[in-house]
Amino acid sequence: MGAAGVSGTRLLRVLGAAFAVAAVVGGTIGQGILRTPGLVAAAVPDATLILALWLAGGAIAAVDACSTVELGASTGEAGGPFAFVQRAFGPVAGLAAGLADWLGNLGAVAFIAVVFAEYLGRLRIDGGLPIPVLSVLLIAIMFALQWRGTRSAARAQEAGSAVKAVLFMGLIAVLAFARGEPQAVAASPSGVITLAAGIAALRAVYGTYYGWNSAAYFAEELRNPRGLVRGTFVGIALVTAVFVGLNAAMLHVLTPAQMAGSTLVAADAAGRVMGARADTGMTIVSLVSLVTILGVMLMFLPRILFAMGRSFGVERLAGVAAGGTPRAALAATAIGGALLALIGVYETLLAFSAVLLAMVGVAVNLAAIVLRRREPGLERPWKMPLFPLPAIFSALVNTALVVAFVVEDPVTSLSAIAAMAVLLAVIVPLLRRHTRG
């Protein structure tokens, strides 16, 4: 035993397929689906194509998941992309993937906490406290829940994700059964939907599905490797049903042109049906969505730090409490997120993260191909169908995202890549000296 409260360096196998589903649903359905439909409708103002794009986004996520699910189920290691990339390409590549994954999502932790605090203000239940203070309090509460142990945190996540799903299905039902005049489908101003607009819309849709890989970070803690398989694909199917269903319901109330002019389409659609009550209802839906996403993130981000700490011999980060929580890694994550929320620099990390996380996606797809060739004898409870086509397709999709981010914002994207290179140049020698010591 090391530090007080630490019982080892192995996580507990106490999670089931239900938690894997909850991790995917809880980590994916959030503010994105309430806002992104307006961007998609602006680019592709055709109801049929809008629904087709949201369906395609779910299909692409499912194909991309093939690499992650095969790797997670076969290696059974915590840490998600870090573990996969390190096994396929070595410690430096793994460290790069892990740092990009942890830092990029750490910015999202702070962002979610800040938005949650803003919504509390809209309901006038913020107690007059400043937004940064409320943000830190939320992170502290979620930290305390995680600190107790893996089982209790998992049960809370399962309950929260179930509530979220019910709220969204209720919203879909309210909009779908609303009475009103049929809405005319607006054509695009030019009469033609350009290829560039379609690609931009699909990129926005796929970005909204980000979080589908949440269950993979817990591969070491799932009682049965097939729980990762069922949990991930069932979770993606449920998310797809919500996303397509919500867009269909909104199109029942609004025209594509009306959706295109909105920054919060779901609220506008609900306002047409529910009147003044819509704002309160949508704020509650948003609060539940945000807190469940934050719960998932404060579970999986410490697993990344834990896995890196264990791999590189940083004992303090690799410690696991009796309840299964990697407490030092959890504390580092919570403190980092709270500091970012206080000082506001999370926006920089969020801007940097898009291109880095897309690059991590490419690395994971390639890792699935490399390990299938290099370790043919590795027990694989689940193999991707039509190997290696799903991995190749997903690698091309993620590469296209990298190119799109660089072309769209070359300064931020190239700065992010340069910053990661500098960070690795500093950390790698330190870790090597630590390992030799």
Tab-separated table of C-alpha atoms in Angstrom:
chain	number	residue	atom	x	y	z
A	1	MET	CA	0.000	0.000	0.000
A	2	GLY	CA	1.118	3.553	-0.741
A	3	ALA	CA	-0.650	6.696	0.294
A	4	ALA	CA	-3.460	6.606	2.819
A	5	GLY	CA	-6.630	5.102	1.418
A	6	VAL	CA	-4.877	3.486	-1.554
A	7	SER	CA	-5.365	-0.263	-1.859
A	8	GLY	CA	-3.642	-1.041	-5.169
A	9	THR	CA	-3.195	-0.118	-8.803
A	10	ARG	CA	-5.976	-2.203	-10.331
A	11	LEU	CA	-9.472	-0.900	-10.890
A	12	LEU	CA	-12.449	-2.973	-9.735
A	13	ARG	CA	-14.490	-5.066	-12.172
A	14	VAL	CA	-17.850	-3.927	-10.868
A	15	LEU	CA	-19.510	-2.350	-13.913
A	16	GLY	CA	-22.065	-3.930	-16.216
A	17	ALA	CA	-23.535	-3.313	-19.646
A	18	ALA	CA	-26.191	-1.006	-18.175
A	19	PHE	CA	-23.493	1.367	-17.020
A	20	ALA	CA	-21.826	1.221	-20.446
A	21	VAL	CA	-25.122	2.294	-22.041
A	22	ALA	CA	-25.526	5.037	-19.431
A	23	ALA	CA	-21.988	6.281	-20.101
A	24	VAL	CA	-22.681	6.613	-23.830
A	25	VAL	CA	-26.108	8.216	-23.396
A	26	GLY	CA	-24.963	10.438	-20.543
A	27	GLY	CA	-21.777	11.468	-22.297
A	28	THR	CA	-23.345	12.250	-25.675
A	29	ILE	CA	-26.825	13.746	-25.303
A	30	GLY	CA	-26.441	17.309	-24.106
A	31	GLN	CA	-26.391	20.925	-25.193
A	32	GLY	CA	-25.125	19.995	-28.652
A	33	ILE	CA	-28.414	18.503	-29.838
A	34	LEU	CA	-30.292	21.545	-28.524
A	35	ARG	CA	-28.133	23.967	-30.527
A	36	THR	CA	-26.575	22.184	-33.520
A	37	PRO	CA	-29.836	21.589	-35.464
A	38	GLY	CA	-29.896	25.313	-36.259
A	39	LEU	CA	-26.442	25.117	-37.861
A	40	VAL	CA	-27.408	22.019	-39.821
A	41	ALA	CA	-30.667	23.537	-41.076
A	42	ALA	CA	-28.815	26.696	-42.157
A	43	ALA	CA	-26.441	24.637	-44.291
A	44	VAL	CA	-28.997	22.113	-45.574
A	45	PRO	CA	-32.503	23.681	-45.497
A	46	ASP	CA	-34.338	20.540	-46.571
A	47	ALA	CA	-36.275	18.450	-44.039
A	48	THR	CA	-35.532	15.080	-45.653
A	49	LEU	CA	-31.823	15.782	-45.962
A	50	ILE	CA	-31.668	17.097	-42.392
A	51	LEU	CA	-33.048	13.824	-41.052
A	52	ALA	CA	-30.793	11.829	-43.391
A	53	LEU	CA	-27.729	13.664	-42.055
A	54	TRP	CA	-28.632	12.956	-38.427
A	55	LEU	CA	-29.185	9.303	-39.274
A	56	ALA	CA	-25.882	9.230	-41.160
A	57	GLY	CA	-24.116	10.733	-38.136
A	58	GLY	CA	-25.262	7.831	-35.985
A	59	ALA	CA	-24.205	5.322	-38.635
A	60	ILE	CA	-20.739	6.893	-38.912
A	61	ALA	CA	-20.388	6.846	-35.113
A	62	ALA	CA	-21.294	3.141	-35.098
A	63	VAL	CA	-18.699	2.378	-37.782
A	64	ASP	CA	-16.075	4.443	-35.948
A	65	ALA	CA	-16.933	2.554	-32.765
A	66	CYS	CA	-15.844	-0.731	-34.334
A	67	SER	CA	-12.169	0.057	-33.774
A	68	THR	CA	-12.659	1.279	-30.214
A	69	VAL	CA	-14.914	-1.598	-29.180
A	70	GLU	CA	-12.606	-4.273	-30.594
A	71	LEU	CA	-9.583	-2.718	-28.876
A	72	GLY	CA	-11.347	-2.148	-25.568
A	73	ALA	CA	-12.884	-5.611	-25.386
A	74	SER	CA	-9.643	-7.371	-26.337
A	75	THR	CA	-7.115	-5.413	-24.249
A	76	GLY	CA	-9.347	-4.826	-21.230
A	77	GLU	CA	-7.274	-1.800	-20.230
A	78	ALA	CA	-8.369	1.499	-18.715
A	79	GLY	CA	-7.680	4.853	-20.348
A	80	GLY	CA	-9.353	4.561	-23.736
A	81	PRO	CA	-7.291	5.955	-26.633
A	82	PHE	CA	-4.149	6.237	-24.470
A	83	ALA	CA	-4.105	2.487	-23.838
A	84	PHE	CA	-4.871	1.582	-27.456
A	85	VAL	CA	-2.383	3.960	-29.074
A	86	GLN	CA	0.398	3.090	-26.636
A	87	ARG	CA	-0.013	-0.631	-27.255
A	88	ALA	CA	0.103	-0.148	-31.025
A	89	PHE	CA	2.631	2.662	-31.456
A	90	GLY	CA	4.632	2.924	-28.243
A	91	PRO	CA	4.787	5.109	-25.120
A	92	VAL	CA	5.425	8.495	-26.753
A	93	ALA	CA	2.481	8.157	-29.151
A	94	GLY	CA	0.341	6.869	-26.302
A	95	LEU	CA	1.347	9.792	-24.102
A	96	ALA	CA	0.472	12.234	-26.882
A	97	ALA	CA	-2.965	10.634	-27.300
A	98	GLY	CA	-3.589	10.563	-23.557
A	99	LEU	CA	-2.553	14.171	-22.975
A	100	ALA	CA	-4.594	15.443	-25.929
A	101	ASP	CA	-7.604	13.471	-24.736
A	102	TRP	CA	-7.313	14.582	-21.099
A	103	LEU	CA	-6.526	18.250	-21.726
A	104	GLY	CA	-9.130	18.703	-24.450
A	105	ASN	CA	-11.860	17.206	-22.313
A	106	LEU	CA	-10.669	19.074	-19.217
A	107	GLY	CA	-11.618	22.298	-20.982
A	108	ALA	CA	-15.060	20.802	-21.567
A	109	VAL	CA	-15.403	20.063	-17.829
A	110	ALA	CA	-14.928	23.754	-17.034
A	111	PHE	CA	-17.219	24.836	-19.884
A	112	ILE	CA	-20.032	22.536	-18.750
A	113	ALA	CA	-19.750	23.757	-15.164
A	114	VAL	CA	-19.920	27.395	-16.284
A	115	VAL	CA	-22.953	26.805	-18.519
A	116	PHE	CA	-24.666	24.909	-15.685
A	117	ALA	CA	-24.147	27.918	-13.416
A	118	GLU	CA	-25.574	30.232	-16.078
A	119	TYR	CA	-28.732	28.107	-16.322
A	120	LEU	CA	-29.152	28.170	-12.549
A	121	GLY	CA	-29.195	31.941	-12.883
A	122	ARG	CA	-31.945	31.730	-15.484
A	123	LEU	CA	-34.076	29.826	-12.964
A	124	ARG	CA	-33.135	32.327	-10.254
A	125	ILE	CA	-31.863	29.583	-7.969
A	126	ASP	CA	-28.223	30.635	-8.016
A	127	GLY	CA	-28.398	32.203	-4.571
A	128	GLY	CA	-26.793	35.358	-5.921
A	129	LEU	CA	-23.434	33.589	-6.177
A	130	PRO	CA	-21.054	34.480	-9.040
A	131	ILE	CA	-20.898	32.054	-11.965
A	132	PRO	CA	-17.271	30.988	-11.288
A	133	VAL	CA	-18.119	30.138	-7.680
A	134	LEU	CA	-21.184	28.112	-8.694
A	135	SER	CA	-19.095	26.314	-11.309
A	136	VAL	CA	-16.513	25.269	-8.746
A	137	LEU	CA	-19.245	24.178	-6.316
A	138	LEU	CA	-20.778	21.925	-8.977
A	139	ILE	CA	-17.412	20.337	-9.721
A	140	ALA	CA	-16.845	19.873	-5.978
A	141	ILE	CA	-20.216	18.125	-5.555
A	142	MET	CA	-19.557	15.795	-8.478
A	143	PHE	CA	-16.035	15.191	-7.150
A	144	ALA	CA	-17.465	14.124	-3.782
A	145	LEU	CA	-19.844	11.696	-5.507
A	146	GLN	CA	-16.997	10.117	-7.460
A	147	TRP	CA	-14.758	9.992	-4.373
A	148	ARG	CA	-17.125	7.568	-2.604
A	149	GLY	CA	-16.495	4.735	-5.028
A	150	THR	CA	-17.116	3.305	-8.460
A	151	ARG	CA	-20.365	1.505	-7.623
A	152	SER	CA	-22.128	4.561	-6.211
A	153	ALA	CA	-20.881	6.795	-9.021
A	154	ALA	CA	-22.063	4.243	-11.597
A	155	ARG	CA	-25.521	3.987	-10.034
A	156	ALA	CA	-25.845	7.775	-10.032
A	157	GLN	CA	-24.826	7.890	-13.685
A	158	GLU	CA	-27.294	5.189	-14.654
A	159	ALA	CA	-30.100	7.041	-12.873
A	160	GLY	CA	-29.141	10.408	-14.347
A	161	SER	CA	-28.893	9.056	-17.889
A	162	ALA	CA	-32.297	7.365	-17.514
A	163	VAL	CA	-33.858	10.640	-16.369
A	164	LYS	CA	-32.216	12.464	-19.268
A	165	ALA	CA	-33.532	9.933	-21.781
A	166	VAL	CA	-37.066	10.225	-20.360
A	167	LEU	CA	-36.934	14.032	-20.518
A	168	PHE	CA	-35.816	14.018	-24.145
A	169	MET	CA	-38.389	11.421	-25.132
A	170	GLY	CA	-41.005	13.542	-23.389
A	171	LEU	CA	-39.867	16.604	-25.341
A	172	ILE	CA	-40.061	14.635	-28.580
A	173	ALA	CA	-43.595	13.479	-27.744
A	174	VAL	CA	-44.768	17.000	-26.864
A	175	LEU	CA	-43.487	18.381	-30.168
A	176	ALA	CA	-44.530	15.415	-32.308
A	177	PHE	CA	-48.147	15.452	-31.108
A	178	ALA	CA	-48.520	19.215	-31.186
A	179	ARG	CA	-51.353	20.490	-33.355
A	180	GLY	CA	-50.831	23.254	-35.830
A	181	GLU	CA	-50.689	24.240	-39.443
A	182	PRO	CA	-48.341	22.123	-41.570
A	183	GLN	CA	-45.050	23.874	-42.130
A	184	ALA	CA	-43.788	24.455	-45.637
A	185	VAL	CA	-40.293	23.234	-46.334
A	186	ALA	CA	-38.077	26.124	-47.345
A	187	ALA	CA	-35.641	25.742	-50.181
A	188	SER	CA	-32.085	26.964	-50.029
A	189	PRO	CA	-31.649	30.545	-51.282
A	190	SER	CA	-29.702	29.433	-54.342
A	191	GLY	CA	-31.999	26.516	-55.084
A	192	VAL	CA	-29.021	24.174	-54.727
A	193	ILE	CA	-27.448	22.669	-51.622
A	194	THR	CA	-23.712	22.756	-52.228
A	195	LEU	CA	-21.343	19.908	-51.440
A	196	ALA	CA	-19.400	22.184	-49.098
A	197	ALA	CA	-22.566	23.010	-47.160
A	198	GLY	CA	-23.460	19.325	-46.889
A	199	ILE	CA	-20.004	18.430	-45.600
A	200	ALA	CA	-20.093	21.284	-43.077
A	201	ALA	CA	-23.488	20.117	-41.848
A	202	LEU	CA	-22.326	16.497	-41.546
A	203	ARG	CA	-19.263	17.625	-39.593
A	204	ALA	CA	-21.514	19.514	-37.165
A	205	VAL	CA	-23.769	16.467	-36.815
A	206	TYR	CA	-20.869	14.097	-36.178
A	207	GLY	CA	-19.439	16.486	-33.626
A	208	THR	CA	-22.737	16.306	-31.742
A	209	TYR	CA	-22.314	12.532	-31.521
A	210	TYR	CA	-18.946	12.981	-29.815
A	211	GLY	CA	-19.010	11.069	-26.551
A	212	TRP	CA	-20.092	7.764	-28.098
A	213	ASN	CA	-16.761	6.260	-26.952
A	214	SER	CA	-17.306	7.037	-23.253
A	215	ALA	CA	-17.746	3.400	-22.211
A	216	ALA	CA	-14.337	2.400	-23.594
A	217	TYR	CA	-12.481	4.219	-20.824
A	218	PHE	CA	-13.925	1.706	-18.344
A	219	ALA	CA	-12.856	-1.469	-20.195
A	220	GLU	CA	-10.822	-2.613	-17.179
A	221	GLU	CA	-13.836	-2.274	-14.869
A	222	LEU	CA	-16.507	-4.043	-16.898
A	223	ARG	CA	-17.352	-7.474	-15.541
A	224	ASN	CA	-17.730	-8.880	-19.048
A	225	PRO	CA	-15.861	-7.524	-22.116
A	226	ARG	CA	-19.032	-7.985	-24.118
A	227	GLY	CA	-20.636	-5.393	-21.878
A	228	LEU	CA	-18.542	-2.831	-23.726
A	229	VAL	CA	-19.799	-4.162	-27.056
A	230	ARG	CA	-23.475	-4.144	-26.075
A	231	GLY	CA	-23.232	-0.923	-24.117
A	232	THR	CA	-21.533	1.053	-26.860
A	233	PHE	CA	-23.693	-0.039	-29.772
A	234	VAL	CA	-26.960	0.034	-27.819
A	235	GLY	CA	-25.975	3.464	-26.502
A	236	ILE	CA	-25.250	4.768	-30.002
A	237	ALA	CA	-28.570	3.363	-31.235
A	238	LEU	CA	-30.452	5.119	-28.417
A	239	VAL	CA	-28.608	8.387	-29.021
A	240	THR	CA	-29.343	8.173	-32.740
A	241	ALA	CA	-33.022	7.554	-32.031
A	242	VAL	CA	-33.162	10.633	-29.795
A	243	PHE	CA	-31.284	12.846	-32.250
A	244	VAL	CA	-33.303	11.800	-35.295
A	245	GLY	CA	-36.559	11.797	-33.331
A	246	LEU	CA	-35.966	15.255	-31.875
A	247	ASN	CA	-35.132	16.724	-35.276
A	248	ALA	CA	-38.238	15.127	-36.787
A	249	ALA	CA	-40.338	16.530	-33.936
A	250	MET	CA	-38.849	20.007	-34.334
A	251	LEU	CA	-39.516	19.870	-38.066
A	252	HIS	CA	-43.130	19.120	-37.206
A	253	VAL	CA	-43.311	22.502	-35.463
A	254	LEU	CA	-40.791	24.637	-37.370
A	255	THR	CA	-39.696	24.943	-40.980
A	256	PRO	CA	-36.020	24.399	-41.844
A	257	ALA	CA	-35.766	28.147	-42.482
A	258	GLN	CA	-37.076	28.898	-38.989
A	259	MET	CA	-34.666	26.383	-37.491
A	260	ALA	CA	-31.800	27.958	-39.400
A	261	GLY	CA	-32.371	31.295	-37.726
A	262	SER	CA	-32.197	29.884	-34.196
A	263	THR	CA	-29.289	29.332	-31.783
A	264	LEU	CA	-31.471	27.141	-29.549
A	265	VAL	CA	-33.906	25.383	-31.843
A	266	ALA	CA	-35.401	23.046	-29.256
A	267	ALA	CA	-36.380	25.995	-27.064
A	268	ASP	CA	-37.999	27.798	-30.001
A	269	ALA	CA	-39.938	24.685	-30.969
A	270	ALA	CA	-41.048	24.110	-27.387
A	271	GLY	CA	-42.061	27.771	-27.125
A	272	ARG	CA	-44.518	27.351	-29.982
A	273	VAL	CA	-46.170	24.456	-28.173
A	274	MET	CA	-45.784	25.259	-24.487
A	275	GLY	CA	-45.708	29.050	-24.545
A	276	ALA	CA	-44.095	30.782	-21.576
A	277	ARG	CA	-43.516	27.487	-19.771
A	278	ALA	CA	-41.073	26.368	-22.441
A	279	ASP	CA	-38.131	28.363	-21.112
A	280	THR	CA	-38.330	26.763	-17.666
A	281	GLY	CA	-38.842	23.304	-19.128
A	282	MET	CA	-35.903	23.566	-21.519
A	283	THR	CA	-33.676	24.969	-18.786
A	284	ILE	CA	-34.430	21.938	-16.613
A	285	VAL	CA	-33.681	19.605	-19.533
A	286	SER	CA	-30.401	21.459	-20.077
A	287	LEU	CA	-29.422	21.209	-16.409
A	288	VAL	CA	-30.005	17.448	-16.329
A	289	SER	CA	-28.087	17.050	-19.595
A	290	LEU	CA	-25.134	19.041	-18.328
A	291	VAL	CA	-24.844	17.330	-14.964
A	292	THR	CA	-24.926	13.828	-16.493
A	293	ILE	CA	-22.239	14.737	-19.028
A	294	LEU	CA	-20.113	16.201	-16.250
A	295	GLY	CA	-20.621	13.029	-14.227
A	296	VAL	CA	-19.333	10.846	-17.071
A	297	MET	CA	-16.371	13.140	-17.679
A	298	LEU	CA	-15.347	13.167	-14.033
A	299	MET	CA	-15.403	9.385	-14.190
A	300	PHE	CA	-13.463	8.771	-17.394
A	301	LEU	CA	-10.904	11.601	-17.319
A	302	PRO	CA	-9.288	10.303	-14.099
A	303	ARG	CA	-9.039	6.883	-15.805
A	304	ILE	CA	-6.823	8.481	-18.461
A	305	LEU	CA	-4.512	10.003	-15.845
A	306	PHE	CA	-4.573	6.765	-13.856
A	307	ALA	CA	-3.613	4.679	-16.886
A	308	MET	CA	-0.774	7.049	-17.806
A	309	GLY	CA	0.455	7.142	-14.211
A	310	ARG	CA	0.488	3.353	-13.948
A	311	SER	CA	2.209	2.943	-17.302
A	312	PHE	CA	4.942	5.482	-16.590
A	313	GLY	CA	5.477	4.584	-12.949
A	314	VAL	CA	3.932	7.701	-11.411
A	315	GLU	CA	2.705	5.879	-8.331
A	316	ARG	CA	0.606	8.656	-6.860
A	317	LEU	CA	-1.579	8.884	-9.978
A	318	ALA	CA	-1.794	5.102	-10.226
A	319	GLY	CA	-3.306	4.561	-6.784
A	320	VAL	CA	-6.800	3.103	-6.464
A	321	ALA	CA	-8.895	3.396	-3.291
A	322	ALA	CA	-10.762	0.454	-1.810
A	323	GLY	CA	-13.980	1.608	-3.484
A	324	GLY	CA	-12.324	1.511	-6.916
A	325	THR	CA	-11.779	5.237	-7.422
A	326	PRO	CA	-8.364	6.469	-8.653
A	327	ARG	CA	-8.552	9.284	-6.131
A	328	ALA	CA	-5.352	11.181	-6.923
A	329	ALA	CA	-6.204	11.205	-10.627
A	330	LEU	CA	-9.746	12.300	-9.749
A	331	ALA	CA	-8.456	15.119	-7.547
A	332	ALA	CA	-6.082	16.339	-10.270
A	333	THR	CA	-8.925	16.351	-12.799
A	334	ALA	CA	-11.375	18.146	-10.510
A	335	ILE	CA	-8.822	20.755	-9.446
A	336	GLY	CA	-7.787	21.341	-13.054
A	337	GLY	CA	-11.382	21.772	-14.194
A	338	ALA	CA	-12.190	24.082	-11.288
A	339	LEU	CA	-9.160	26.290	-11.970
A	340	LEU	CA	-10.070	26.560	-15.641
A	341	ALA	CA	-13.625	27.517	-14.688
A	342	LEU	CA	-12.340	30.190	-12.317
A	343	ILE	CA	-9.867	31.856	-14.675
A	344	GLY	CA	-11.727	31.229	-17.936
A	345	VAL	CA	-8.888	29.825	-20.078
A	346	TYR	CA	-10.941	26.711	-20.827
A	347	GLU	CA	-11.960	28.434	-24.065
A	348	THR	CA	-8.377	28.136	-25.306
A	349	LEU	CA	-8.293	24.406	-24.549
A	350	LEU	CA	-11.630	23.922	-26.281
A	351	ALA	CA	-10.356	25.730	-29.369
A	352	PHE	CA	-7.199	23.608	-29.361
A	353	SER	CA	-8.949	20.318	-28.672
A	354	ALA	CA	-10.894	19.818	-31.914
A	355	VAL	CA	-7.938	19.078	-34.173
A	356	LEU	CA	-6.065	17.094	-31.498
A	357	LEU	CA	-9.035	14.861	-30.689
A	358	ALA	CA	-9.599	14.218	-34.391
A	359	MET	CA	-5.952	13.160	-34.659
A	360	VAL	CA	-6.449	10.840	-31.696
A	361	GLY	CA	-9.390	9.319	-33.564
A	362	VAL	CA	-7.141	8.567	-36.551
A	363	ALA	CA	-4.565	6.952	-34.256
A	364	VAL	CA	-7.179	4.691	-32.656
A	365	ASN	CA	-8.451	3.519	-36.046
A	366	LEU	CA	-4.907	2.727	-37.177
A	367	ALA	CA	-4.170	1.010	-33.857
A	368	ALA	CA	-6.999	-1.446	-34.493
A	369	ILE	CA	-5.429	-2.406	-37.841
A	370	VAL	CA	-1.886	-2.612	-36.458
A	371	LEU	CA	-2.802	-4.768	-33.445
A	372	ARG	CA	-4.891	-7.162	-35.535
A	373	ARG	CA	-1.773	-7.766	-37.667
A	374	ARG	CA	0.810	-7.686	-34.855
A	375	GLU	CA	-1.125	-9.675	-32.228
A	376	PRO	CA	-3.234	-12.182	-34.151
A	377	GLY	CA	-3.331	-14.477	-31.104
A	378	LEU	CA	-4.848	-11.848	-28.802
A	379	GLU	CA	-8.231	-13.005	-27.526
A	380	ARG	CA	-10.869	-10.820	-29.137
A	381	PRO	CA	-14.335	-11.258	-27.617
A	382	TRP	CA	-15.642	-9.167	-30.513
A	383	LYS	CA	-14.156	-8.517	-33.937
A	384	MET	CA	-15.208	-5.738	-36.254
A	385	PRO	CA	-17.041	-7.063	-39.316
A	386	LEU	CA	-15.456	-6.674	-42.747
A	387	PHE	CA	-12.052	-5.904	-41.226
A	388	PRO	CA	-10.239	-3.620	-41.989
A	389	LEU	CA	-12.857	-1.607	-43.898
A	390	PRO	CA	-14.581	0.019	-40.871
A	391	ALA	CA	-11.221	1.116	-39.462
A	392	ILE	CA	-10.032	2.458	-42.828
A	393	PHE	CA	-13.306	4.318	-43.428
A	394	SER	CA	-13.211	5.871	-39.953
A	395	ALA	CA	-9.544	6.809	-40.312
A	396	LEU	CA	-10.412	8.641	-43.529
A	397	VAL	CA	-13.354	10.414	-41.847
A	398	ASN	CA	-11.211	11.518	-38.922
A	399	THR	CA	-8.399	12.570	-41.257
A	400	ALA	CA	-10.888	14.663	-43.201
A	401	LEU	CA	-11.891	16.303	-39.924
A	402	VAL	CA	-8.244	17.114	-39.162
A	403	VAL	CA	-7.840	18.698	-42.604
A	404	ALA	CA	-11.111	20.615	-42.223
A	405	PHE	CA	-10.078	22.024	-38.835
A	406	VAL	CA	-6.684	23.105	-40.164
A	407	VAL	CA	-8.183	24.746	-43.255
A	408	GLU	CA	-10.959	26.414	-41.257
A	409	ASP	CA	-8.687	27.804	-38.521
A	410	PRO	CA	-5.018	27.214	-39.386
A	411	VAL	CA	-3.649	29.433	-36.610
A	412	THR	CA	-5.492	27.675	-33.782
A	413	SER	CA	-5.064	24.175	-35.222
A	414	LEU	CA	-1.349	24.486	-35.933
A	415	SER	CA	-0.815	26.207	-32.589
A	416	ALA	CA	-2.487	23.254	-30.871
A	417	ILE	CA	-0.247	20.770	-32.677
A	418	ALA	CA	2.848	22.858	-31.861
A	419	ALA	CA	1.807	23.181	-28.206
A	420	MET	CA	1.402	19.408	-27.934
A	421	ALA	CA	4.846	18.877	-29.481
A	422	VAL	CA	6.412	21.273	-26.956
A	423	LEU	CA	4.559	19.612	-24.072
A	424	LEU	CA	5.815	16.199	-25.135
A	425	ALA	CA	9.363	17.535	-25.522
A	426	VAL	CA	9.232	18.649	-21.885
A	427	ILE	CA	7.398	15.685	-20.335
A	428	VAL	CA	9.027	12.733	-22.114
A	429	PRO	CA	12.570	13.374	-20.752
A	430	LEU	CA	11.133	13.895	-17.259
A	431	LEU	CA	9.281	10.592	-17.410
A	432	ARG	CA	12.365	8.781	-18.677
A	433	ARG	CA	14.459	10.130	-15.807
A	434	HIS	CA	11.685	9.206	-13.382
A	435	THR	CA	11.565	5.649	-14.761
A	436	ARG	CA	15.360	5.238	-14.542
A	437	GLY	CA	15.315	6.654	-11.019
